[in-house]
Amino acid sequence: MIATDGFDIEPQIADAFIINARERYDFVITANRTVDNFYIRAKTLEINRNTTAEAILQYHGDDQNVQPTSVPRHCTADDRCVVGTSNIDCRGGTDRANSWCNNATLSNPTLANGNVPGMELLKPVRKDTIIVPSGGYVITRIKADNPGVWFLHCHIELHANDGMAMLFNESFPHHLSPPTGFLIAIVILTTYHHHLKQQPLHQ
Ligand SMILES: [Cu+2]
């Protein structure tokens, strides 16, 4: 793996990785195996479901009519496919997997203010999209050098529409003014729509 979300990372060797909506990963495949066909599998991590997408990586010279024999990775207690976290207290919500978890707090207060043991502060991964496990949390560091109101939202559209989103205000006093004529244009548009609604349908 060499990059994520358009930013280089310290190269890592991996045979599988977790990706969610909007994330991007760049990787280099070292094709140094015996000539064969290999499955590339994408498998959802849903509970009680097993949705799989498959592609075939074919080495030049291999028989195109032979199915690959490579086997999928199986998740076990020792080889977990998901990184979970249980540090969030939903304060009276239903169970964490089904709660909106508004007004959440850390169940372990010693983790507050970024005091998380082992956190990488010198060379953290730079990303614009992050997986937040159900009931989990993410610590980010933002360089606040672009004043505006930024939309932090889930990239699953249904979730965003449900309200899984927030505004991050980076310095109201330094917001740019709206373009010249911006409000006038809205008034004209509103009047125009109103005008359309007033027209008889059979005109
Ligand atoms: Cu979501």
Coordinates of C-alpha atoms and ligand atoms in Angstrom, one line a residue:
M1 CA 0.0 0.0 0.0
I2 CA 1.5 3.3 -1.0
A3 CA -1.1 6.0 -0.7
T4 CA -4.6 6.7 0.6
D5 CA -7.0 9.5 -0.3
G6 CA -4.3 10.9 -2.6
F7 CA -1.6 11.2 0.1
D8 CA 1.5 9.1 0.3
I9 CA 1.8 6.8 3.3
E10 CA 4.8 4.9 4.6
P11 CA 4.6 1.8 2.3
Q12 CA 3.0 -1.2 4.0
I13 CA 2.7 -4.8 2.8
A14 CA -0.8 -6.2 3.0
D15 CA -2.8 -9.0 1.5
A16 CA -6.1 -7.4 2.5
F17 CA -7.4 -4.0 3.5
I18 CA -10.6 -2.5 4.7
I19 CA -12.1 0.3 2.6
N20 CA -15.4 2.2 2.9
A21 CA -17.4 4.6 0.8
R22 CA -15.3 7.4 -0.7
E23 CA -11.9 6.2 0.6
R24 CA -9.2 5.6 -2.0
Y25 CA -6.2 3.4 -1.8
D26 CA -3.2 3.0 -4.1
F27 CA -1.2 -0.1 -4.1
V28 CA 1.4 -1.9 -6.1
I29 CA 1.0 -5.6 -6.8
T30 CA 4.2 -7.6 -7.1
A31 CA 3.4 -10.3 -9.7
N32 CA 6.1 -12.7 -8.9
R33 CA 4.1 -15.9 -8.4
T34 CA 4.0 -18.9 -10.7
V35 CA 1.8 -18.2 -13.8
D36 CA -1.8 -18.7 -12.7
N37 CA -5.2 -17.1 -12.2
F38 CA -5.9 -15.4 -8.9
Y39 CA -9.1 -14.0 -7.4
I40 CA -9.2 -10.4 -6.1
R41 CA -12.1 -10.4 -3.7
A42 CA -14.1 -7.6 -2.2
K43 CA -16.2 -8.8 0.7
T44 CA -18.6 -6.8 2.8
L45 CA -18.2 -6.9 6.6
E46 CA -21.9 -6.9 7.3
I47 CA -23.2 -9.1 10.1
N48 CA -25.1 -12.3 8.9
R49 CA -24.5 -11.4 5.3
N50 CA -21.8 -12.4 2.8
T51 CA -21.8 -10.2 -0.2
T52 CA -18.7 -10.8 -2.3
A53 CA -17.5 -9.2 -5.5
E54 CA -14.8 -11.0 -7.4
A55 CA -12.3 -10.2 -10.2
I56 CA -9.7 -12.4 -11.7
L57 CA -6.1 -11.3 -11.9
Q58 CA -4.7 -13.4 -14.8
Y59 CA -1.0 -13.8 -15.4
H60 CA 0.0 -13.6 -19.0
G61 CA 0.2 -17.1 -20.4
D62 CA -2.3 -18.7 -18.0
D63 CA -5.3 -20.8 -19.3
Q64 CA -8.3 -18.4 -19.5
N65 CA -10.8 -21.2 -19.0
V66 CA -9.6 -22.4 -15.6
Q67 CA -11.1 -20.9 -12.5
P68 CA -8.7 -19.5 -9.9
T69 CA -8.0 -21.7 -6.9
S70 CA -7.0 -19.0 -4.4
V71 CA -9.1 -19.1 -1.3
P72 CA -10.7 -16.2 0.5
R73 CA -9.5 -14.9 3.8
H74 CA -11.5 -16.2 6.8
C75 CA -12.0 -13.9 9.7
T76 CA -11.6 -15.6 13.1
A77 CA -11.2 -14.5 16.7
D78 CA -7.4 -14.6 16.2
D79 CA -7.4 -13.1 12.7
R80 CA -10.0 -10.4 13.0
C81 CA -11.1 -8.5 9.9
V82 CA -12.6 -5.5 11.7
V83 CA -10.9 -3.2 14.2
G84 CA -13.5 -2.4 16.8
T85 CA -13.6 0.0 19.7
S86 CA -15.7 0.2 22.8
N87 CA -14.6 3.4 24.3
I88 CA -17.7 5.4 23.6
D89 CA -20.5 5.7 26.2
C90 CA -23.8 6.6 24.5
R91 CA -25.3 7.7 27.8
G92 CA -28.5 5.9 28.1
G93 CA -28.9 5.2 24.4
T94 CA -30.0 1.7 23.2
D95 CA -27.2 -0.7 22.4
R96 CA -24.3 1.0 20.6
A97 CA -24.8 -0.8 17.3
N98 CA -28.3 0.6 16.9
S99 CA -28.1 3.9 18.7
W100 CA -27.6 7.3 17.1
C101 CA -25.3 7.9 20.1
N102 CA -25.9 11.6 20.3
N103 CA -24.3 13.3 23.3
A104 CA -21.6 10.7 23.5
T105 CA -18.8 10.7 25.9
L106 CA -15.6 8.6 26.5
S107 CA -16.3 5.7 28.7
N108 CA -12.7 5.9 29.8
P109 CA -12.1 9.6 30.8
T110 CA -8.3 9.1 30.8
L111 CA -8.4 9.0 27.0
A112 CA -9.7 12.6 26.8
N113 CA -7.7 15.3 25.0
G114 CA -5.9 12.9 22.7
N115 CA -4.3 11.0 25.6
V116 CA -4.5 7.7 23.8
P117 CA -1.6 5.3 24.4
G118 CA 0.3 4.5 21.2
M119 CA -1.2 7.2 19.1
E120 CA 1.0 8.2 16.1
L121 CA 1.6 11.9 16.4
L122 CA 4.8 12.3 14.3
K123 CA 3.8 10.6 11.1
P124 CA 0.0 10.2 11.2
V125 CA -1.9 9.1 8.0
R126 CA -3.3 12.1 6.1
K127 CA -6.8 11.4 4.9
D128 CA -10.0 13.1 4.0
T129 CA -12.3 10.2 4.7
I130 CA -12.1 7.9 7.7
I131 CA -13.9 4.8 8.8
V132 CA -15.6 5.3 12.2
P133 CA -16.6 1.9 13.6
S134 CA -20.2 1.6 14.9
G135 CA -20.1 3.0 18.4
G136 CA -16.4 4.1 17.9
Y137 CA -14.5 7.3 17.5
V138 CA -11.7 8.8 15.5
I139 CA -9.1 11.4 16.6
T140 CA -8.1 13.8 13.9
R141 CA -5.8 16.8 13.7
I142 CA -6.9 19.6 11.4
K143 CA -4.8 22.4 10.1
A144 CA -7.2 25.3 10.4
D145 CA -5.9 27.5 7.6
N146 CA -8.9 27.8 5.4
P147 CA -11.7 29.7 7.1
G148 CA -15.2 28.6 6.3
V149 CA -18.0 26.3 7.5
W150 CA -16.9 22.8 6.6
F151 CA -19.3 19.9 6.3
L152 CA -18.3 16.8 8.1
H153 CA -20.6 14.0 7.0
C154 CA -21.1 10.3 6.6
H155 CA -20.4 9.2 3.0
I156 CA -23.2 6.8 3.0
E157 CA -25.9 9.1 1.5
L158 CA -28.7 7.7 3.5
H159 CA -26.9 8.3 6.8
A160 CA -26.0 11.8 5.8
N161 CA -29.7 12.5 5.0
D162 CA -30.6 11.0 8.4
G163 CA -28.4 13.6 10.0
M164 CA -25.1 11.9 10.5
A165 CA -23.3 15.1 9.8
M166 CA -22.1 18.3 11.4
L167 CA -20.7 21.7 10.6
F168 CA -17.2 22.6 11.5
N169 CA -16.8 26.3 11.8
E170 CA -13.4 27.5 11.1
S171 CA -13.4 31.2 12.1
F172 CA -16.6 33.1 11.4
P173 CA -14.8 36.5 11.4
H174 CA -12.6 35.4 8.5
H175 CA -15.3 34.0 6.2
L176 CA -15.3 35.3 2.7
S177 CA -18.2 37.6 1.7
P178 CA -20.7 36.0 -0.7
P179 CA -20.2 36.9 -4.4
T180 CA -21.6 40.2 -5.6
G181 CA -25.3 39.9 -6.4
F182 CA -25.6 36.5 -4.6
L183 CA -28.7 37.4 -2.5
I184 CA -30.3 39.3 -5.4
A185 CA -30.0 36.2 -7.5
I186 CA -31.8 34.1 -4.9
V187 CA -34.7 36.6 -4.7
I188 CA -35.1 36.5 -8.5
L189 CA -35.1 32.7 -8.5
T190 CA -37.7 32.5 -5.7
T191 CA -39.9 35.0 -7.5
Y192 CA -39.6 33.1 -10.7
H193 CA -40.6 29.8 -9.1
H194 CA -43.5 31.6 -7.4
H195 CA -44.5 33.0 -10.8
L196 CA -44.4 29.5 -12.4
K197 CA -46.7 28.0 -9.7
Q198 CA -49.3 30.7 -10.4
Q199 CA -49.6 29.7 -14.0
P200 CA -52.8 27.8 -15.0
L201 CA -51.9 24.3 -16.1
H202 CA -53.7 24.5 -19.4
Q203 CA -52.1 27.7 -20.5
Ligands
CU1 CU -22.9 6.4 8.1

